[in-house]
């Protein structure tokens, strides 16, 4: 690199000697738990704060961070500056400066192709400024807001987070952990840009029409059993994914679970995790929160008010009523069967593991019902197809013996793993009717902020018959 002879001049001009390093030991980071996969690696110049000189090093660029040996920088904690410099007759070079209140790092890049790759990562994962000069923000009725790029008209979902809620070190840890986790947990939750404007953070996700379970309930969505079972099952699968990663979500609720209303298939998105290291919470608290969520749906009575405490007596009473075959449940339209209450009880009492929950009788029963319906529909289609064939002269020679039997067809089409045919459920069917939806008034704006200071406090009353949900 020809400009290496100008190293003292570069260091002096950028006052590198007056800064502190941003690198931290990876052993104490959540990043280590995820085994950050490289997007790519490049050999570039970095300023070494101990040696007070520019040093050529191999840098690994990952989903959230950049790594050098056993140290890393979490990019979502950093702002950035970029410039192009040319000294005398030498070829020019690029300088990327990462900075925050704790220090600065300097990346010196000579190759334009290298710079383009690194620039894309820095712009995606670091914090950018001037949101409102580049994007227009649109509110969506009952759904997460979206932003539109003023130049190319690109659309993004936007999670708005009030910086006033990020005060303590614990708040900051939760916030940055949430970005790390959402980037790793699934393609749908990945943060593609981060902007800061005045007192707000704007986290960009790929564009989807996302409506929370809370909003769906308050806008008179009718939870039929099959979609409800699929949603609960998919939540359990996601919780299991958290467990396999050695972490927990910490914020499972009607407000943090969203349905992608614009997808062709049923798809849930779980946002706003509240993970903290060295915390006494775990997957058991996620299962308890899921039990509270299932209770709120099961016993919702269309009074525009979601129950805020669990009444164990109500669960027992309804179980006894369902055991009486002559009694029809008219009070709670989203209560379908005893096995639903059994899973609810086990989740609330924290007496079931994630593995056993995924094999619960409620899921098995609904799967069998779905399979029976599918077999019936398939047989009807095949029978109709046979009639058509028999009336068609060109098809008279087709042997009925060659026709695939209904049983074999069903076994071929249906996967063993629940939910059966879950992917064929159209989320738009989960909306209220268009008239109800258009006339509905938003009851909650829980999607518009990340309540970092909110704590799930489980409080049992003296008689142990009620559980407070907050």
XYZ file of C-alpha atoms in Angstrom:
470
model
C 0.000 0.000 0.000
C 1.770 3.100 -1.272
C 0.215 5.457 1.251
C 1.685 3.570 4.223
C 4.602 6.047 4.160
C 2.070 8.748 5.041
C 0.951 6.892 8.151
C 2.092 9.578 10.658
C 0.278 12.240 8.658
C -2.944 10.179 8.539
C -2.796 9.452 12.278
C -2.179 13.101 13.097
C -4.862 14.457 10.790
C -7.566 12.177 12.235
C -6.278 12.574 15.821
C -6.230 8.803 16.207
C -3.865 9.027 19.195
C -6.545 10.835 21.182
C -9.150 8.068 20.907
C -9.949 4.843 22.739
C -10.660 1.464 21.192
C -14.184 0.112 20.725
C -13.132 -3.548 20.694
C -14.368 -5.813 23.517
C -13.573 -9.394 24.495
C -15.953 -11.753 22.722
C -16.107 -14.159 25.697
C -18.502 -11.881 27.575
C -20.822 -11.214 24.628
C -24.132 -12.698 23.549
C -22.544 -12.855 20.088
C -20.450 -15.816 21.238
C -23.619 -17.804 21.990
C -24.730 -17.439 18.392
C -21.403 -18.362 16.809
C -21.623 -15.381 14.493
C -21.301 -16.556 10.911
C -19.049 -14.532 8.664
C -20.608 -12.629 5.843
C -17.085 -12.254 4.530
C -13.545 -11.402 5.649
C -11.070 -8.845 4.320
C -7.472 -7.809 5.020
C -7.414 -4.061 5.705
C -5.564 -1.502 7.822
C -6.801 -0.838 11.367
C -5.474 1.668 13.850
C -3.901 -0.187 16.786
C -4.536 1.873 19.921
C -1.815 0.138 21.929
C 0.932 0.357 19.304
C -0.243 3.778 18.135
C 0.114 2.766 14.498
C -1.793 1.383 11.546
C -1.655 -2.408 11.363
C -2.697 -4.727 8.566
C -5.194 -7.273 9.905
C -7.799 -9.755 8.758
C -11.262 -8.531 9.749
C -14.335 -10.792 9.823
C -17.640 -9.065 9.072
C -20.656 -10.840 10.581
C -24.394 -10.290 10.911
C -24.075 -7.790 13.748
C -20.384 -7.328 14.373
C -16.867 -7.177 13.067
C -14.190 -9.398 14.584
C -10.433 -9.258 14.885
C -8.968 -12.349 16.541
C -10.815 -12.760 19.888
C -12.276 -9.252 20.021
C -15.330 -7.704 18.418
C -17.308 -4.502 17.887
C -21.110 -4.556 18.074
C -22.051 -2.408 15.094
C -25.527 -1.391 16.302
C -23.788 0.565 19.083
C -21.826 2.629 16.553
C -22.294 5.608 14.287
C -20.142 5.912 11.189
C -18.375 8.364 8.910
C -16.911 7.616 5.491
C -14.490 9.601 3.383
C -12.153 9.285 0.414
C -8.620 10.702 0.698
C -5.826 11.136 -1.825
C -2.236 12.032 -0.893
C -0.071 13.697 -3.571
C 0.451 11.427 -6.575
C -0.604 8.210 -4.840
C -3.852 6.396 -5.418
C -6.602 7.420 -3.054
C -7.984 5.358 -0.192
C -11.149 5.104 1.860
C -11.507 5.748 5.582
C -14.399 4.390 7.623
C -14.655 5.753 11.161
C -16.792 3.870 13.683
C -17.565 5.860 16.814
C -19.721 6.284 19.884
C -19.298 7.918 23.293
C -16.701 5.331 24.335
C -14.217 5.581 21.487
C -13.359 5.331 17.791
C -12.049 2.785 15.332
C -10.469 3.555 11.966
C -10.691 1.248 8.940
C -8.371 2.103 6.027
C -9.336 0.514 2.694
C -7.524 0.933 -0.621
C -9.570 -1.292 -2.932
C -12.898 0.063 -4.216
C -14.461 -3.413 -4.397
C -13.436 -4.041 -0.794
C -14.905 -0.719 0.223
C -18.258 -1.416 -1.484
C -18.676 -4.710 0.399
C -17.680 -3.246 3.753
C -19.736 -0.094 3.215
C -22.899 -2.167 2.692
C -22.409 -3.972 6.019
C -21.611 -0.765 7.916
C -24.658 1.039 6.541
C -26.907 -1.876 7.403
C -25.821 -2.599 10.964
C -24.559 0.744 12.272
C -26.820 3.608 13.334
C -27.627 6.113 10.577
C -28.887 9.681 10.903
C -31.365 11.953 9.063
C -34.286 9.536 8.903
C -36.936 12.103 7.951
C -34.840 13.603 5.180
C -34.632 10.194 3.467
C -37.882 8.446 4.361
C -41.554 9.181 4.764
C -43.296 7.415 7.656
C -46.833 6.042 7.203
C -49.105 4.760 9.934
C -51.145 1.645 9.128
C -54.489 1.040 10.748
C -53.991 -1.690 13.364
C -50.629 -2.664 11.862
C -46.977 -1.766 12.280
C -46.061 1.521 10.496
C -43.966 1.487 7.338
C -41.420 3.842 5.791
C -40.965 4.676 2.128
C -37.659 5.760 0.633
C -38.093 9.192 -0.920
C -35.807 8.331 -3.869
C -36.435 4.743 -4.932
C -39.817 4.223 -3.186
C -38.595 1.088 -1.332
C -40.841 0.068 1.573
C -39.856 -1.159 5.043
C -41.694 -2.043 8.234
C -40.557 0.229 11.064
C -40.319 -0.534 14.772
C -40.265 2.757 16.689
C -38.385 2.745 19.981
C -38.355 5.677 22.356
C -34.809 6.411 23.532
C -36.202 7.719 26.818
C -36.940 4.105 27.720
C -33.283 3.146 27.301
C -31.794 4.705 30.418
C -29.940 2.199 32.573
C -27.192 -0.205 31.544
C -29.755 -2.982 31.909
C -32.059 -1.176 29.447
C -29.190 -0.787 26.996
C -28.255 -4.471 27.287
C -31.852 -5.494 26.575
C -32.079 -3.164 23.589
C -28.872 -4.304 21.913
C -29.599 -7.942 22.724
C -32.996 -7.586 21.055
C -31.332 -6.425 17.830
C -28.788 -9.259 17.944
C -31.472 -11.875 18.582
C -33.933 -10.612 15.979
C -31.144 -10.618 13.394
C -30.379 -14.253 14.133
C -33.676 -15.896 15.019
C -35.341 -15.755 11.582
C -35.327 -14.086 8.199
C -38.612 -12.294 8.995
C -37.284 -10.564 12.130
C -33.989 -9.346 10.692
C -33.188 -5.666 11.116
C -32.036 -4.309 7.753
C -31.361 -0.683 8.802
C -31.150 1.329 12.013
C -31.910 5.055 12.133
C -31.809 7.544 14.973
C -33.786 10.762 14.902
C -34.091 13.039 17.930
C -35.443 10.839 20.728
C -36.393 7.818 18.624
C -34.777 4.758 17.110
C -36.275 3.382 13.900
C -35.551 -0.288 13.250
C -36.231 -1.300 9.650
C -37.501 -4.743 8.682
C -38.500 -6.062 5.283
C -41.955 -4.857 4.335
C -44.850 -6.926 5.657
C -48.328 -6.089 6.816
C -48.029 -7.177 10.446
C -50.886 -7.123 12.929
C -50.468 -8.137 16.559
C -52.616 -10.794 18.209
C -53.824 -8.107 20.597
C -55.022 -5.945 17.724
C -56.714 -8.908 16.031
C -58.641 -9.763 19.199
C -59.740 -6.188 19.854
C -60.914 -5.871 16.265
C -63.246 -8.872 16.507
C -61.116 -11.444 14.741
C -62.661 -14.876 15.191
C -60.062 -17.453 16.192
C -61.197 -20.671 14.557
C -59.633 -23.700 16.174
C -57.264 -24.764 13.384
C -55.573 -21.350 12.958
C -55.432 -20.879 16.741
C -53.786 -24.272 17.223
C -51.315 -23.528 14.429
C -50.399 -20.178 15.997
C -49.805 -21.711 19.434
C -47.786 -24.529 17.888
C -45.633 -22.126 15.866
C -44.991 -20.051 18.990
C -43.850 -23.207 20.794
C -41.526 -24.039 17.906
C -40.001 -20.569 18.142
C -39.560 -20.882 21.902
C -37.815 -24.210 21.289
C -35.472 -22.453 18.859
C -34.608 -19.950 21.596
C -33.939 -22.818 23.984
C -31.642 -24.541 21.484
C -29.649 -21.314 21.236
C -29.273 -21.217 25.025
C -31.405 -18.093 25.482
C -35.020 -17.130 26.181
C -37.385 -14.524 24.730
C -38.615 -12.943 27.955
C -41.525 -11.001 26.462
C -44.088 -13.423 24.976
C -47.457 -11.666 24.888
C -50.365 -10.662 22.673
C -48.512 -7.409 22.009
C -45.277 -8.966 20.744
C -46.622 -11.724 18.489
C -47.657 -10.639 15.005
C -49.336 -12.274 12.041
C -47.949 -11.464 8.599
C -51.240 -10.495 6.974
C -49.639 -10.019 3.550
C -48.106 -13.511 3.312
C -49.587 -16.316 1.242
C -49.068 -18.734 4.137
C -49.752 -18.510 7.856
C -46.684 -16.861 9.349
C -46.057 -15.532 12.846
C -43.378 -13.028 13.803
C -42.310 -12.707 17.435
C -40.703 -9.345 18.164
C -39.190 -7.382 21.063
C -37.257 -10.056 22.984
C -36.045 -9.017 26.442
C -33.086 -11.251 27.040
C -30.495 -10.478 29.684
C -27.488 -12.569 30.624
C -27.124 -13.764 34.210
C -30.870 -13.512 34.748
C -33.063 -15.937 36.686
C -35.569 -16.018 33.816
C -35.562 -18.793 31.263
C -37.644 -20.842 28.865
C -40.003 -21.722 31.738
C -41.022 -18.057 31.930
C -41.678 -18.055 28.165
C -43.967 -21.072 28.565
C -45.762 -19.357 31.448
C -46.237 -16.226 29.323
C -47.574 -18.396 26.498
C -50.057 -19.899 28.968
C -51.194 -16.404 29.916
C -51.575 -15.533 26.229
C -53.609 -18.667 25.538
C -55.812 -17.890 28.546
C -56.487 -14.363 27.273
C -57.595 -15.697 23.878
C -59.544 -18.670 25.223
C -61.620 -16.595 27.637
C -62.012 -13.401 25.616
C -65.671 -12.316 25.652
C -65.812 -9.568 23.028
C -66.138 -6.760 25.532
C -63.163 -4.838 24.177
C -61.288 -5.756 27.313
C -58.649 -8.461 27.534
C -58.473 -10.258 30.866
C -55.506 -9.160 32.960
C -55.463 -12.021 35.445
C -55.844 -15.782 35.297
C -58.755 -17.234 37.237
C -57.988 -20.887 37.957
C -61.552 -21.427 39.179
C -62.862 -20.387 35.759
C -60.622 -22.943 34.042
C -61.799 -25.700 36.389
C -65.444 -24.689 35.947
C -65.243 -24.722 32.152
C -63.448 -28.064 32.184
C -66.278 -29.570 34.211
C -68.859 -28.093 31.836
C -67.076 -29.536 28.784
C -66.968 -32.953 30.422
C -70.768 -32.863 30.415
C -71.471 -33.794 26.792
C -74.937 -32.282 26.985
C -73.582 -28.834 27.782
C -72.800 -26.492 24.914
C -70.207 -23.767 25.476
C -71.876 -20.501 24.493
C -69.980 -18.053 26.669
C -66.440 -18.462 25.311
C -66.361 -18.862 21.545
C -62.608 -19.583 21.433
C -62.807 -22.480 23.883
C -63.045 -25.644 21.812
C -62.187 -28.731 23.863
C -60.901 -30.145 27.153
C -57.417 -30.817 25.775
C -57.085 -27.079 25.125
C -57.709 -26.438 28.830
C -55.316 -29.233 29.778
C -52.460 -27.607 27.844
C -53.437 -24.242 29.301
C -53.263 -25.624 32.853
C -49.873 -27.245 32.283
C -48.398 -24.080 30.802
C -49.686 -21.940 33.673
C -48.489 -24.360 36.339
C -45.115 -24.697 34.560
C -45.472 -28.471 34.734
C -44.733 -29.195 31.085
C -41.538 -29.093 29.040
C -41.308 -27.531 25.613
C -40.802 -30.992 24.083
C -43.926 -32.431 25.726
C -45.938 -29.323 24.903
C -45.191 -29.837 21.206
C -46.601 -33.385 21.493
C -49.703 -32.402 23.458
C -53.034 -34.109 22.814
C -54.651 -30.856 21.615
C -52.310 -30.737 18.631
C -52.740 -34.453 17.951
C -56.544 -34.189 18.024
C -56.669 -31.205 15.681
C -54.164 -32.854 13.356
C -56.360 -35.955 13.165
C -59.412 -33.788 12.454
C -57.570 -31.897 9.726
C -56.387 -35.158 8.219
C -59.909 -36.587 8.276
C -61.245 -33.466 6.553
C -58.467 -33.645 3.998
C -59.182 -37.319 3.278
C -62.870 -36.562 2.840
C -62.199 -33.661 0.461
C -59.651 -35.699 -1.489
C -62.029 -38.629 -1.886
C -64.745 -36.291 -3.127
C -62.341 -34.758 -5.661
C -61.163 -38.178 -6.842
C -64.708 -39.484 -7.153
C -65.698 -36.436 -9.196
C -62.608 -36.858 -11.361
C -63.590 -40.476 -12.048
C -67.089 -39.476 -13.142
C -65.653 -36.902 -15.537
C -63.235 -39.439 -16.939
C -65.948 -42.033 -17.485
C -68.023 -39.589 -19.523
C -65.097 -38.595 -21.684
C -64.595 -40.908 -24.666
C -60.869 -40.232 -24.727
C -60.595 -41.357 -21.102
C -62.676 -44.525 -21.326
C -59.578 -46.715 -21.488
C -58.146 -45.412 -18.227
C -58.250 -48.166 -15.653
C -59.715 -47.305 -12.289
C -57.217 -49.682 -10.754
C -54.426 -47.260 -11.668
C -56.037 -44.474 -9.723
C -54.208 -43.654 -6.516
C -56.269 -44.728 -3.526
C -57.528 -42.036 -1.155
C -55.471 -43.439 1.717
C -52.230 -43.577 -0.291
C -52.835 -40.090 -1.651
C -53.396 -38.666 1.819
C -50.329 -40.375 3.230
C -48.258 -38.947 0.397
C -49.593 -35.419 0.714
C -49.640 -35.074 4.495
C -46.468 -34.640 6.468
C -46.172 -36.405 9.794
C -45.152 -33.258 11.609
C -47.913 -30.969 12.855
C -49.351 -28.612 11.728
C -50.819 -30.549 8.815
C -51.387 -28.344 5.819
C -50.832 -25.368 8.109
C -49.025 -23.567 5.305
C -52.181 -23.500 3.191
C -53.986 -21.254 5.655
C -54.269 -17.780 4.208
C -53.653 -15.082 6.851
C -56.157 -12.803 5.149
C -58.827 -15.247 6.238
C -57.815 -14.379 9.770
C -58.890 -10.787 9.351
C -62.320 -9.557 10.375
C -64.650 -8.926 7.473
C -63.579 -5.986 5.380
C -66.455 -3.856 6.681
C -65.599 -4.613 10.307
C -61.942 -4.027 9.635
C -62.465 -0.717 7.874
C -64.835 0.547 10.545
C -62.780 -0.662 13.496
C -61.020 1.814 15.749
C -57.447 0.993 16.870
C -57.525 -0.021 20.512
C -53.793 -0.354 21.051
C -50.571 1.123 19.766
C -48.414 -1.447 21.496
C -46.520 -2.047 18.254
C -45.254 1.541 18.143
C -42.761 1.274 20.956
C -40.575 -1.144 22.808
C -41.527 -0.938 26.473
C -38.106 -1.714 27.923
C -39.114 -0.779 31.436
C -42.031 -3.177 31.394
C -41.578 -6.277 33.547
C -43.746 -9.399 33.525
C -44.600 -9.792 37.200
C -46.340 -13.039 38.030
C -48.337 -12.595 41.249
C -50.447 -15.317 42.812
C -53.272 -14.262 45.083
C -53.546 -15.683 48.604
C -55.957 -18.411 47.544
C -53.669 -19.350 44.624
C -56.684 -19.280 42.349
C -55.656 -16.276 40.265
C -52.572 -15.219 38.378
C -51.953 -11.586 37.503
C -51.002 -10.838 33.913
C -49.244 -7.586 33.209
